[in-house]
XYZ file of C-alpha atoms in Angstrom:
444
model
C -39.896 12.706 -25.059
C -43.088 11.320 -23.602
C -45.967 13.512 -22.466
C -47.931 12.866 -19.304
C -50.460 15.373 -17.987
C -48.864 18.085 -20.092
C -45.373 17.430 -18.712
C -42.343 16.440 -20.806
C -40.487 13.540 -19.235
C -37.019 12.497 -20.399
C -36.988 8.832 -21.341
C -34.117 6.367 -21.253
C -32.459 6.603 -24.642
C -31.771 3.455 -26.599
C -29.388 4.805 -29.231
C -26.766 7.474 -29.696
C -23.719 8.132 -27.527
C -25.552 8.465 -24.193
C -28.449 6.859 -22.338
C -29.011 10.173 -20.537
C -28.552 12.881 -23.166
C -30.534 13.083 -26.443
C -28.245 12.974 -29.478
C -29.696 16.196 -30.879
C -28.808 18.001 -27.641
C -25.239 16.666 -27.794
C -24.954 17.931 -31.376
C -26.606 21.242 -30.508
C -24.404 21.940 -27.489
C -21.349 20.626 -29.303
C -21.921 22.797 -32.352
C -22.113 25.853 -30.124
C -18.610 25.026 -28.860
C -17.188 23.790 -32.177
C -17.140 20.372 -30.614
C -15.115 18.239 -33.031
C -12.009 19.099 -34.975
C -11.664 18.178 -38.632
C -8.916 15.757 -37.646
C -11.347 13.763 -35.506
C -14.120 13.730 -38.064
C -11.677 12.787 -40.837
C -11.433 9.323 -39.330
C -15.037 8.703 -40.371
C -16.630 8.335 -36.957
C -15.965 9.613 -33.479
C -16.386 7.103 -30.648
C -18.982 7.771 -27.966
C -16.506 8.718 -25.240
C -14.858 11.314 -27.486
C -18.262 12.621 -28.535
C -19.214 13.229 -24.909
C -15.846 14.721 -23.946
C -15.977 16.752 -27.148
C -18.509 19.023 -25.473
C -15.309 20.381 -23.864
C -12.774 20.426 -26.755
C -9.853 21.821 -24.726
C -10.093 18.909 -22.329
C -10.664 16.334 -25.094
C -7.397 17.341 -26.771
C -5.473 16.722 -23.526
C -7.283 13.470 -22.833
C -6.587 12.014 -26.282
C -2.918 12.975 -26.054
C -2.592 11.146 -22.724
C -4.694 8.163 -23.803
C -2.707 7.692 -27.018
C 0.640 8.029 -25.214
C -0.419 5.378 -22.688
C -1.503 2.870 -25.300
C 0.581 3.569 -28.386
C 3.940 5.177 -27.618
C 7.109 3.309 -26.706
C 7.219 2.094 -23.135
C 8.364 -0.783 -20.954
C 5.155 -2.828 -21.395
C 4.157 -4.523 -24.673
C 1.107 -2.950 -26.351
C -1.021 -6.071 -25.908
C -0.240 -6.150 -22.163
C -1.409 -2.545 -21.821
C -4.803 -3.371 -23.316
C -5.122 -6.477 -21.140
C -4.366 -4.468 -17.992
C -7.141 -2.040 -18.942
C -9.496 -5.013 -19.386
C -8.673 -6.198 -15.848
C -9.194 -2.712 -14.429
C -12.453 -2.066 -16.318
C -13.922 -5.398 -15.236
C -13.789 -4.328 -11.584
C -16.418 -1.700 -12.399
C -18.358 -3.957 -14.803
C -17.634 -1.553 -17.650
C -18.420 -3.617 -20.716
C -17.795 -0.640 -23.010
C -14.094 -0.614 -22.080
C -13.755 -4.398 -21.692
C -15.094 -4.998 -25.196
C -13.145 -2.181 -26.833
C -9.828 -3.236 -25.304
C -10.468 -6.945 -25.928
C -10.592 -6.118 -29.644
C -7.555 -3.843 -29.360
C -5.691 -6.563 -27.426
C -6.125 -8.997 -30.310
C -5.202 -6.365 -32.908
C -1.988 -5.723 -30.946
C -1.061 -9.402 -31.270
C -2.353 -10.545 -27.886
C -2.829 -14.241 -27.130
C -6.546 -14.982 -27.594
C -6.475 -17.551 -24.778
C -5.920 -14.763 -22.229
C -9.450 -13.521 -22.938
C -10.788 -16.756 -21.448
C -9.811 -15.379 -18.059
C -7.074 -14.021 -15.851
C -5.883 -17.544 -15.038
C -4.732 -17.882 -18.662
C -2.470 -14.823 -18.456
C 1.176 -14.992 -17.305
C 1.791 -15.069 -13.509
C 3.387 -11.640 -13.736
C 0.078 -10.086 -14.836
C -1.901 -12.190 -12.345
C 0.196 -10.686 -9.554
C -1.275 -7.246 -10.373
C -4.713 -8.214 -9.084
C -4.230 -7.082 -5.482
C -2.983 -3.661 -6.558
C -5.784 -3.468 -9.152
C -8.544 -4.017 -6.597
C -7.001 -1.570 -4.115
C -6.611 1.163 -6.758
C -10.209 0.575 -7.867
C -11.902 0.530 -4.476
C -9.685 1.541 -1.528
C -6.399 3.116 -2.687
C -5.629 4.467 0.813
C -4.796 0.883 1.858
C -1.843 0.677 -0.573
C 1.481 0.391 1.267
C 5.133 0.030 0.370
C 4.754 -3.722 1.062
C 2.353 -4.015 -1.892
C 4.998 -2.382 -4.092
C 7.765 -4.545 -2.675
C 5.853 -7.762 -3.371
C 5.709 -6.866 -7.066
C 9.140 -5.364 -7.524
C 11.098 -7.891 -5.434
C 9.290 -11.243 -5.555
C 12.544 -13.109 -6.121
C 11.149 -14.884 -9.150
C 10.956 -14.424 -12.906
C 7.649 -12.566 -12.477
C 9.400 -9.513 -11.030
C 8.134 -6.089 -12.109
C 10.604 -3.297 -12.736
C 9.635 0.101 -11.296
C 9.306 1.492 -14.843
C 6.901 -1.312 -15.784
C 4.952 -0.986 -12.561
C 4.426 2.772 -12.802
C 3.058 2.329 -16.323
C 0.729 -0.434 -15.109
C -0.448 1.754 -12.210
C -1.279 4.631 -14.561
C -3.095 2.231 -16.919
C -5.220 0.760 -14.116
C -6.029 4.132 -12.543
C -6.798 5.592 -15.978
C -9.234 2.733 -16.690
C -10.947 2.948 -13.282
C -11.551 6.676 -13.653
C -12.619 6.331 -17.289
C -15.160 3.694 -16.203
C -16.552 6.339 -13.853
C -16.970 8.686 -16.830
C -18.656 5.988 -18.934
C -21.192 5.170 -16.212
C -21.612 8.776 -15.050
C -22.494 10.040 -18.530
C -24.511 6.956 -19.480
C -22.179 6.220 -22.409
C -23.762 3.541 -24.609
C -21.959 0.772 -26.534
C -20.556 1.473 -29.976
C -22.609 0.021 -32.863
C -20.039 -2.735 -33.415
C -20.053 -3.867 -29.768
C -22.129 -6.974 -29.083
C -25.625 -6.220 -27.818
C -25.902 -9.007 -25.278
C -22.934 -7.711 -23.291
C -23.819 -4.031 -23.714
C -24.273 -1.537 -20.949
C -27.604 -2.107 -19.264
C -27.851 1.570 -18.448
C -31.606 1.917 -18.271
C -34.731 -0.103 -17.739
C -38.330 1.016 -18.416
C -38.910 1.321 -14.667
C -35.795 3.424 -14.208
C -36.560 5.685 -17.155
C -39.978 6.480 -15.782
C -38.302 7.691 -12.598
C -36.492 10.437 -14.481
C -39.289 12.902 -13.871
C -37.123 15.449 -12.107
C -36.444 17.284 -15.349
C -40.097 17.994 -16.034
C -40.384 21.296 -17.825
C -43.756 22.714 -16.879
C -43.855 26.289 -15.636
C -43.780 25.458 -11.926
C -40.757 23.165 -12.244
C -38.915 25.717 -14.372
C -39.642 28.451 -11.851
C -38.273 26.259 -9.029
C -35.200 25.469 -11.109
C -34.517 29.166 -11.750
C -34.768 29.831 -8.028
C -32.340 26.969 -7.288
C -29.759 28.545 -9.591
C -30.261 31.953 -8.011
C -29.814 30.492 -4.525
C -26.669 28.612 -5.551
C -25.166 31.769 -7.043
C -25.893 33.651 -3.820
C -24.159 30.915 -1.820
C -21.168 31.085 -4.162
C -20.897 34.822 -3.552
C -20.994 34.251 0.214
C -18.267 31.584 0.043
C -16.101 33.805 -2.187
C -16.436 36.753 0.177
C -15.761 34.867 3.389
C -12.603 36.441 4.669
C -12.725 35.177 8.231
C -9.741 33.276 9.513
C -10.208 29.903 11.161
C -7.804 28.124 13.453
C -6.132 24.983 12.150
C -8.169 23.020 14.656
C -11.415 24.455 13.288
C -10.348 23.671 9.692
C -9.640 20.050 10.637
C -12.991 19.855 12.439
C -14.789 21.067 9.313
C -13.007 18.472 7.177
C -13.890 15.679 9.614
C -17.505 16.874 9.706
C -17.706 16.755 5.910
C -16.043 13.344 5.794
C -18.446 12.012 8.442
C -21.461 13.448 6.652
C -20.339 11.765 3.433
C -20.965 8.468 5.244
C -24.661 9.334 5.184
C -24.642 9.171 1.394
C -25.378 5.675 0.048
C -22.315 3.468 -0.169
C -23.299 0.034 1.112
C -24.949 -1.000 -2.120
C -26.030 -4.562 -2.769
C -23.707 -6.239 -5.219
C -25.314 -8.550 -7.730
C -23.576 -11.706 -8.934
C -20.853 -10.717 -11.359
C -21.581 -11.982 -14.914
C -18.991 -14.386 -16.317
C -18.024 -11.735 -18.855
C -16.459 -9.783 -15.969
C -15.849 -12.445 -13.304
C -13.300 -14.244 -15.469
C -11.058 -11.176 -15.117
C -11.800 -10.424 -11.447
C -10.288 -11.935 -8.304
C -12.059 -11.345 -4.979
C -15.231 -9.843 -6.500
C -16.641 -9.185 -3.017
C -13.907 -6.617 -2.383
C -15.612 -3.293 -3.189
C -15.585 0.320 -2.104
C -15.815 0.914 1.622
C -16.031 4.340 3.202
C -12.634 5.816 4.020
C -13.887 6.402 7.544
C -16.357 3.589 8.274
C -18.461 3.959 11.399
C -17.253 1.918 14.349
C -13.844 1.317 12.820
C -10.673 3.261 13.532
C -10.197 5.586 10.586
C -7.080 5.222 8.431
C -4.799 8.256 8.670
C -5.823 11.178 6.497
C -3.461 12.097 3.666
C -2.638 15.766 4.189
C -1.919 17.543 0.919
C 0.947 19.360 2.662
C 2.612 16.012 3.320
C 2.055 14.479 -0.103
C 0.557 16.371 -3.039
C 0.670 15.955 -6.796
C 2.379 19.323 -7.330
C 5.131 18.887 -4.742
C 5.661 15.124 -4.587
C 3.686 12.937 -7.023
C 4.686 14.824 -10.166
C 8.421 14.771 -9.406
C 8.432 11.025 -8.730
C 6.358 10.318 -11.844
C 8.711 12.565 -13.800
C 11.672 10.413 -12.742
C 9.981 7.103 -13.536
C 7.690 7.981 -16.473
C 8.680 11.465 -17.625
C 6.445 12.070 -20.603
C 3.364 10.757 -18.790
C 4.031 13.058 -15.832
C 3.890 16.070 -18.147
C 0.725 14.875 -19.892
C -1.094 14.108 -16.637
C -0.053 17.430 -15.129
C -1.385 19.310 -18.148
C -4.664 17.357 -18.005
C -5.136 18.084 -14.288
C -4.456 21.774 -14.860
C -6.794 22.015 -17.840
C -9.731 20.335 -16.088
C -9.314 22.434 -12.932
C -9.184 25.679 -14.922
C -11.932 24.715 -17.388
C -14.741 27.286 -17.375
C -16.964 29.194 -19.752
C -18.059 31.596 -17.001
C -21.609 30.337 -17.437
C -24.008 28.627 -15.077
C -27.350 27.323 -16.333
C -29.076 30.395 -17.810
C -26.482 32.896 -16.486
C -23.253 34.191 -18.032
C -20.236 36.109 -16.674
C -20.178 33.910 -13.563
C -17.039 33.027 -11.606
C -17.534 29.286 -11.010
C -14.135 28.633 -9.404
C -15.517 28.092 -5.874
C -18.056 25.551 -7.148
C -15.483 23.629 -9.190
C -13.061 23.579 -6.268
C -15.801 22.339 -3.916
C -16.536 19.393 -6.238
C -12.824 18.491 -6.577
C -12.153 18.757 -2.859
C -15.308 16.795 -1.969
C -14.094 13.868 -4.087
C -10.671 14.024 -2.460
C -12.381 14.241 0.936
C -14.244 10.993 0.161
C -10.832 9.505 -0.668
C -9.342 10.736 2.621
C -7.267 13.629 1.271
C -7.356 16.918 3.196
C -6.220 20.413 2.195
C -5.326 22.312 5.365
C -5.947 25.689 3.728
C -9.444 24.831 2.431
C -12.624 25.624 4.372
C -14.752 22.487 3.970
C -17.808 24.385 5.157
C -18.033 25.568 1.540
C -18.669 22.012 0.337
C -21.862 21.741 2.349
C -23.007 25.187 1.270
C -22.499 24.611 -2.453
C -23.177 20.921 -3.091
C -26.796 19.837 -2.752
C -27.456 16.349 -1.430
C -28.572 14.949 -4.807
C -25.258 16.112 -6.320
C -23.306 14.513 -3.470
C -25.142 11.208 -3.948
C -24.373 11.282 -7.674
C -20.708 12.254 -7.202
C -20.054 9.653 -4.534
C -21.735 6.895 -6.560
C -19.892 7.698 -9.798
C -16.552 8.116 -8.012
C -16.767 5.071 -5.734
C -19.042 2.449 -7.304
C -19.925 3.794 -10.783
C -21.658 0.599 -11.890
C -24.521 1.571 -9.524
C -25.207 4.887 -11.285
C -28.845 5.278 -12.353
C -30.733 7.703 -14.620
C -32.616 8.948 -11.543
C -29.306 10.077 -9.992
C -28.278 11.874 -13.186
C -31.561 13.705 -13.640
C -32.079 14.591 -9.978
C -29.170 17.027 -9.548
C -28.816 20.448 -11.174
C -32.169 20.088 -12.947
C -31.760 23.493 -14.552
C -28.219 23.046 -15.898
C -27.185 22.125 -19.430
C -26.050 18.573 -20.145
C -22.600 19.884 -21.060
C -22.323 21.250 -17.512
C -23.106 17.806 -16.102
C -20.461 16.312 -18.389
C -18.112 18.965 -16.972
C -18.847 17.607 -13.477
C -17.909 14.140 -14.735
C -14.600 15.411 -16.096
C -13.750 16.949 -12.722
C -14.871 13.773 -10.996
C -12.828 11.505 -13.262
C -9.622 13.519 -12.874
C -9.988 14.037 -9.109
C -10.476 10.300 -8.681
C -7.488 9.550 -10.926
C -5.229 11.944 -9.036
C -6.300 10.567 -5.650
C -5.504 6.973 -6.654
C -2.158 7.979 -8.152
C -1.206 9.900 -5.002
C -1.683 6.852 -2.782
C 0.237 4.595 -5.183
C 3.068 7.095 -5.662
C 3.341 7.663 -1.909
C 3.750 3.899 -1.444
C 6.463 3.833 -4.135
C 8.215 6.772 -2.472
C 8.253 4.917 0.846
C 9.494 1.761 -0.858
C 12.349 3.668 -2.518
C 13.413 5.324 0.743
């Protein structure tokens, strides 16, 4: 920490698992929650992603089970193909952590080294995934049954079976959402990853902007008041028993969706480095607001018409049974995850806050719950949190230390990691819902 005028300022960190969170704080918070099991430590070293997720051991267990099943268990796609698909998906969000890790794993799984020179060196069958990859990464609501049909029935040797395609879809969506976690938590490269291609998470200029967490008495007093105000708002939302008409509920959703357009989304895209561009087709295709101003909005996905619980899970269960169970468990665990604490308070029911974060992300992705009062989102989520959530969920490569430090100044780092877990899983579920709906329509 650097001192200026008697104020402690967090600096961009150059080593450890995270550019945002001091290693000693990760160890301190992790120890309090018995962060790592003996099984993990027995392997000699825990990777940075697991270290960060390990602040929430119940979730980490589910995540590792799903991750290992995707990449190691028997399935229709060869192991090397699975790693290469994750490389393609990670490159769309310029996530060098995942690109490097899975490039090494690709070779260890017997992959053809020439493929790593670029997508054009891979088989046509894999090249044909690029359209679906970019839609899943940036605008999944555009996916239609025609996109599925083009892959499943191309009339050539590059045809995908539905079993292969569903595994590829889960791999791509898994990688996109995991890239959000990497950027959102400032996860730094592993020691063995090459420095010149490492995550450029922080610059001296950016680190000096992280003054929001200053810990002098005045700032701390303001932070305590912010927590108190948020808890009061949570109580109000929990106690609201008034009934709203369906029309009013839709109006509140549309208002929230429209207001989300005010949060930054039209970010300037820099030229993609060759390290990523070799795996990316149509690099200019990026996130665009679900309901862009001046353009007719795409139809909202109503959860009553297509939800994970009632529709997505059953289709996934038919096509990729074990993965359906693992994903369902992971969604349930992250949605129920709580320690009944909030900043310096304990015995707090945080369910309304967690639900507001989940539903805000789905709102950004054009998914509406008819029985949810979206007025609660505006009451509970401060603007700095909305900016952070939208950036990490929609264009994570633009996440900055300033965004991380500016929201929930008074909360523990583990609570911010918790937000990232919710964010990652809500984004994953949203993308899967659009893809599974398209498959359903193709099959009927």
